[in-house]
Amino acid sequence: FNVGPAHIVAFSSELYYFLFYGWKTLVMQYDWLIKDLQEANKPENRKNHPWIIVIGHRPMYCSNNFDPMHCDFENNIVRTGFDISPDHHKTVYLMGLESLFYQYGVDLIIAGHEHSYERFWPVYNRTERKGQVIDSFTIIKDKHGAGLYTCHNKDSFDYNSIIDV
């Protein structure tokens, strides 16, 4: 859907973790994402909605100490997809979202799941991408919901812009 200058895309990252429901819905979502992003990138659509913002539940990057399944896992399945290599000598991934979002020029990805606040410099393939900082001021207020974690990996990644307060 579109709001002002933004094209908003919401997807389910949960489909990557609950495969006991089958692959069909995940494949349908992936195909839908491709079609939606192709449409959003048509010149007339980019002119009217220059920002593409994606919203999902689980993050592709994080540094919390309490969630090794996502935060310490180099090949997070939402980010890279599923390793379908028959012999694991040459890694081949299927349905990863980071390369798809990068290919179609997604400007911002918002994710949850981790009970902490983190934001990153522009990053692709675990490497910081130099870019222009447009707004470096953030206000955070959270007094609702589940408890928050404040502990982050001390050896955080170069692309992480966490400041402990």
XYZ file of N, CA and C in Angstrom, residues 22-132:
333
model
N 4.148 -26.044 5.698
C 4.468 -26.306 4.298
C 5.186 -25.135 3.645
N 5.666 -25.384 2.433
C 6.428 -24.395 1.681
C 5.551 -23.524 0.795
N 4.351 -23.967 0.512
C 3.508 -23.294 -0.477
C 3.282 -21.819 -0.150
N 2.915 -21.525 1.086
C 2.640 -20.134 1.462
C 3.900 -19.286 1.377
N 5.036 -19.848 1.782
C 6.305 -19.122 1.707
C 6.656 -18.805 0.253
N 6.517 -19.776 -0.625
C 6.813 -19.564 -2.045
C 5.854 -18.535 -2.640
N 4.580 -18.630 -2.278
C 3.596 -17.650 -2.773
C 3.948 -16.240 -2.295
N 4.357 -16.113 -1.031
C 4.737 -14.798 -0.509
C 5.962 -14.265 -1.243
N 6.971 -15.112 -1.452
C 8.192 -14.686 -2.130
C 7.884 -14.208 -3.552
N 7.071 -14.968 -4.264
C 6.675 -14.561 -5.622
C 5.900 -13.241 -5.595
N 5.023 -13.095 -4.613
C 4.259 -11.851 -4.467
C 5.194 -10.672 -4.181
N 6.195 -10.883 -3.309
C 7.155 -9.815 -3.010
C 7.869 -9.358 -4.281
N 8.306 -10.305 -5.088
C 8.988 -9.952 -6.340
C 8.075 -9.096 -7.217
N 6.847 -9.533 -7.402
C 5.907 -8.785 -8.251
C 5.618 -7.400 -7.681
N 5.437 -7.325 -6.365
C 5.144 -6.037 -5.739
C 6.324 -5.080 -5.876
N 7.538 -5.573 -5.650
C 8.724 -4.719 -5.747
C 9.004 -4.314 -7.196
N 8.739 -5.206 -8.140
C 8.882 -4.836 -9.555
C 7.923 -3.702 -9.906
N 6.687 -3.827 -9.457
C 5.680 -2.791 -9.717
C 6.077 -1.472 -9.045
N 6.548 -1.551 -7.812
C 6.937 -0.349 -7.068
C 8.111 0.368 -7.721
N 8.930 -0.369 -8.471
C 10.110 0.216 -9.100
C 9.875 0.731 -10.512
N 8.665 0.622 -11.009
C 8.382 1.241 -12.304
C 8.586 2.746 -12.153
N 9.170 3.393 -13.164
C 9.506 4.821 -13.038
C 8.354 5.696 -12.549
N 7.145 5.464 -13.069
C 6.015 6.295 -12.651
C 5.660 6.065 -11.177
N 5.862 4.842 -10.689
C 5.566 4.564 -9.282
C 6.661 5.094 -8.362
N 7.924 4.958 -8.769
C 9.028 5.495 -7.959
C 8.944 7.018 -7.894
N 8.450 7.624 -8.956
C 8.306 9.081 -8.955
C 7.295 9.518 -7.897
N 6.184 8.815 -7.809
C 5.137 9.167 -6.845
C 5.412 8.655 -5.431
N 6.132 7.551 -5.335
C 6.423 6.929 -4.031
C 7.898 6.525 -4.010
N 8.794 7.503 -3.840
C 10.224 7.214 -3.945
C 10.787 6.345 -2.819
N 10.087 6.245 -1.714
C 10.562 5.425 -0.593
C 9.871 4.070 -0.606
N 10.662 3.001 -0.523
C 10.101 1.662 -0.328
C 10.484 1.227 1.077
N 9.465 0.975 1.895
C 9.657 0.590 3.296
C 9.061 -0.796 3.495
N 9.854 -1.691 4.067
C 9.427 -3.070 4.295
C 9.277 -3.306 5.792
N 8.205 -4.001 6.170
C 7.936 -4.305 7.577
C 7.772 -5.814 7.727
N 8.528 -6.387 8.660
C 8.416 -7.810 8.986
C 8.633 -8.000 10.470
N 8.456 -9.199 10.950
C 8.572 -9.417 12.395
C 10.009 -9.685 12.831
N 10.662 -10.658 12.250
C 12.008 -11.034 12.710
C 13.079 -10.265 11.938
N 14.128 -9.822 12.641
C 15.169 -9.022 11.996
C 16.157 -9.874 11.206
N 16.801 -9.237 10.243
C 17.878 -9.896 9.513
C 19.216 -9.680 10.212
N 19.291 -8.647 11.036
C 20.500 -8.319 11.785
C 20.115 -7.922 13.197
N 20.923 -8.309 14.176
C 20.752 -7.855 15.556
C 21.986 -8.271 16.350
N 22.121 -7.739 17.548
C 23.307 -8.059 18.346
C 22.978 -8.424 19.785
N 21.736 -8.760 20.080
C 21.396 -9.168 21.448
C 22.126 -10.448 21.835
N 22.567 -10.512 23.077
C 23.238 -11.709 23.570
C 22.274 -12.861 23.802
N 21.000 -12.580 23.941
C 20.040 -13.581 24.382
C 19.343 -14.323 23.247
N 19.739 -14.119 22.028
C 19.045 -14.760 20.921
C 20.024 -15.255 19.861
N 20.761 -16.327 20.177
C 21.755 -16.806 19.213
C 21.155 -17.308 17.905
N 19.878 -17.705 17.917
C 19.263 -18.194 16.683
C 19.227 -17.100 15.611
N 19.092 -15.863 16.026
C 19.024 -14.764 15.069
C 20.277 -13.900 15.102
N 20.744 -13.569 16.289
C 21.756 -12.521 16.417
C 23.186 -13.005 16.220
N 23.461 -14.257 16.500
C 24.818 -14.761 16.307
C 24.923 -15.669 15.094
N 23.845 -15.823 14.387
C 23.797 -16.747 13.267
C 24.138 -15.987 11.997
N 25.310 -16.266 11.449
C 25.799 -15.519 10.294
C 24.839 -15.583 9.106
N 24.197 -16.713 8.947
C 23.296 -16.877 7.809
C 21.856 -16.987 8.279
N 21.360 -15.940 8.866
C 19.968 -15.836 9.303
C 19.068 -16.179 8.117
N 18.114 -17.102 8.295
C 17.354 -17.592 7.141
C 16.458 -16.540 6.502
N 16.010 -15.558 7.257
C 15.233 -14.483 6.631
C 16.146 -13.693 5.693
N 17.371 -13.478 6.123
C 18.323 -12.690 5.343
C 18.849 -13.462 4.139
N 19.389 -14.659 4.361
C 20.057 -15.386 3.278
C 19.164 -16.388 2.572
N 18.136 -16.873 3.252
C 17.300 -17.929 2.698
C 17.775 -19.285 3.178
N 17.314 -20.309 2.504
C 17.597 -21.686 2.906
C 18.761 -22.243 2.102
N 19.689 -22.891 2.800
C 20.826 -23.524 2.144
C 20.335 -24.811 1.481
N 20.337 -24.830 0.166
C 19.862 -26.013 -0.559
C 21.013 -26.745 -1.247
N 22.238 -26.486 -0.806
C 23.404 -27.136 -1.395
C 23.364 -28.632 -1.098
N 23.496 -29.466 -2.117
C 23.454 -30.904 -1.863
C 24.660 -31.406 -1.077
N 25.819 -30.786 -1.270
C 27.017 -31.285 -0.583
C 27.657 -30.244 0.334
N 27.117 -29.063 0.381
C 27.589 -27.961 1.225
C 29.022 -27.527 0.901
N 29.552 -27.924 -0.271
C 30.867 -27.429 -0.689
C 30.734 -26.054 -1.328
N 29.658 -25.871 -2.064
C 29.351 -24.557 -2.626
C 27.960 -24.191 -2.124
N 27.873 -23.147 -1.339
C 26.609 -22.793 -0.716
C 25.670 -22.138 -1.720
N 24.454 -22.644 -1.772
C 23.410 -22.098 -2.633
C 22.197 -21.829 -1.755
N 21.710 -20.592 -1.784
C 20.577 -20.217 -0.943
C 19.337 -19.971 -1.791
N 18.187 -20.234 -1.188
C 16.912 -20.082 -1.869
C 15.996 -19.186 -1.049
N 15.399 -18.189 -1.655
C 14.384 -17.299 -1.087
C 14.890 -16.389 0.034
N 16.142 -15.987 -0.019
C 16.636 -14.997 0.931
C 16.082 -13.623 0.601
N 15.827 -12.830 1.630
C 15.188 -11.532 1.400
C 16.173 -10.375 1.276
N 17.345 -10.473 1.886
C 18.259 -9.332 1.818
C 18.650 -9.010 0.377
N 19.038 -10.003 -0.388
C 19.440 -9.730 -1.775
C 18.259 -9.241 -2.609
N 17.070 -9.766 -2.331
C 15.872 -9.311 -3.037
C 15.588 -7.838 -2.732
N 15.637 -7.481 -1.450
C 15.376 -6.097 -1.057
C 16.455 -5.159 -1.595
N 17.690 -5.624 -1.625
C 18.789 -4.823 -2.167
C 18.601 -4.618 -3.674
N 18.270 -5.689 -4.370
C 18.068 -5.632 -5.824
C 16.991 -4.625 -6.207
N 15.938 -4.539 -5.401
C 14.817 -3.658 -5.726
C 14.853 -2.331 -4.966
N 15.986 -2.000 -4.378
C 16.173 -0.671 -3.815
C 15.306 -0.339 -2.614
N 15.054 -1.321 -1.746
C 14.293 -1.040 -0.528
C 15.100 -0.062 0.318
N 14.444 0.990 0.788
C 15.126 2.059 1.514
C 15.209 1.821 3.016
N 14.214 1.154 3.578
C 14.157 0.987 5.029
C 13.459 -0.322 5.349
N 14.033 -1.074 6.295
C 13.410 -2.309 6.773
C 13.168 -2.148 8.264
N 11.931 -2.377 8.680
C 11.567 -2.288 10.095
C 11.199 -3.690 10.556
N 11.836 -4.138 11.645
C 11.572 -5.480 12.173
C 11.424 -5.411 13.685
N 10.860 -6.434 14.240
C 10.654 -6.515 15.685
C 11.331 -7.743 16.245
N 10.599 -8.514 17.009
C 10.986 -9.767 17.638
C 11.972 -9.579 18.788
N 13.034 -8.839 18.572
C 14.006 -8.593 19.635
C 13.474 -7.494 20.543
N 13.588 -7.698 21.835
C 13.056 -6.719 22.786
C 14.132 -5.700 23.128
N 14.551 -4.995 22.110
C 15.555 -3.948 22.260
C 15.460 -3.051 21.037
N 16.106 -1.927 21.123
C 16.145 -1.018 19.982
C 17.539 -1.072 19.376
N 17.600 -1.253 18.090
C 18.855 -1.166 17.357
C 18.561 -0.520 16.019
N 19.523 0.198 15.538
C 19.442 0.632 14.149
C 20.835 0.523 13.571
N 20.878 0.389 12.279
C 22.138 0.123 11.611
C 22.406 1.157 10.540
N 23.683 1.325 10.254
C 24.068 2.067 9.072
C 23.575 1.249 7.886
N 23.508 1.836 6.699
C 23.132 1.007 5.556
C 24.065 -0.208 5.478
N 23.473 -1.392 5.375
C 24.262 -2.622 5.404
C 23.728 -3.598 4.367
N 24.648 -4.310 3.746
C 24.282 -5.384 2.826
C 25.339 -6.468 2.943
N 24.886 -7.699 3.073
C 25.791 -8.843 3.173
C 26.790 -8.669 4.316
N 26.287 -8.221 5.448
C 27.056 -8.040 6.685
C 28.180 -7.007 6.545
N 28.051 -6.100 5.587
C 29.064 -5.080 5.361
C 28.395 -3.716 5.319
N 28.968 -2.768 6.054
C 28.424 -1.409 6.069
C 28.590 -0.774 4.699
N 27.535 -0.132 4.242
C 27.563 0.610 2.984
C 27.569 2.086 3.335
N 28.552 2.788 2.859
C 28.622 4.219 3.143
C 27.464 4.926 2.452
N 26.835 5.791 3.196
C 25.717 6.529 2.628
C 25.517 7.821 3.384
N 24.568 8.574 2.951
C 24.272 9.858 3.568
C 23.337 9.661 4.754
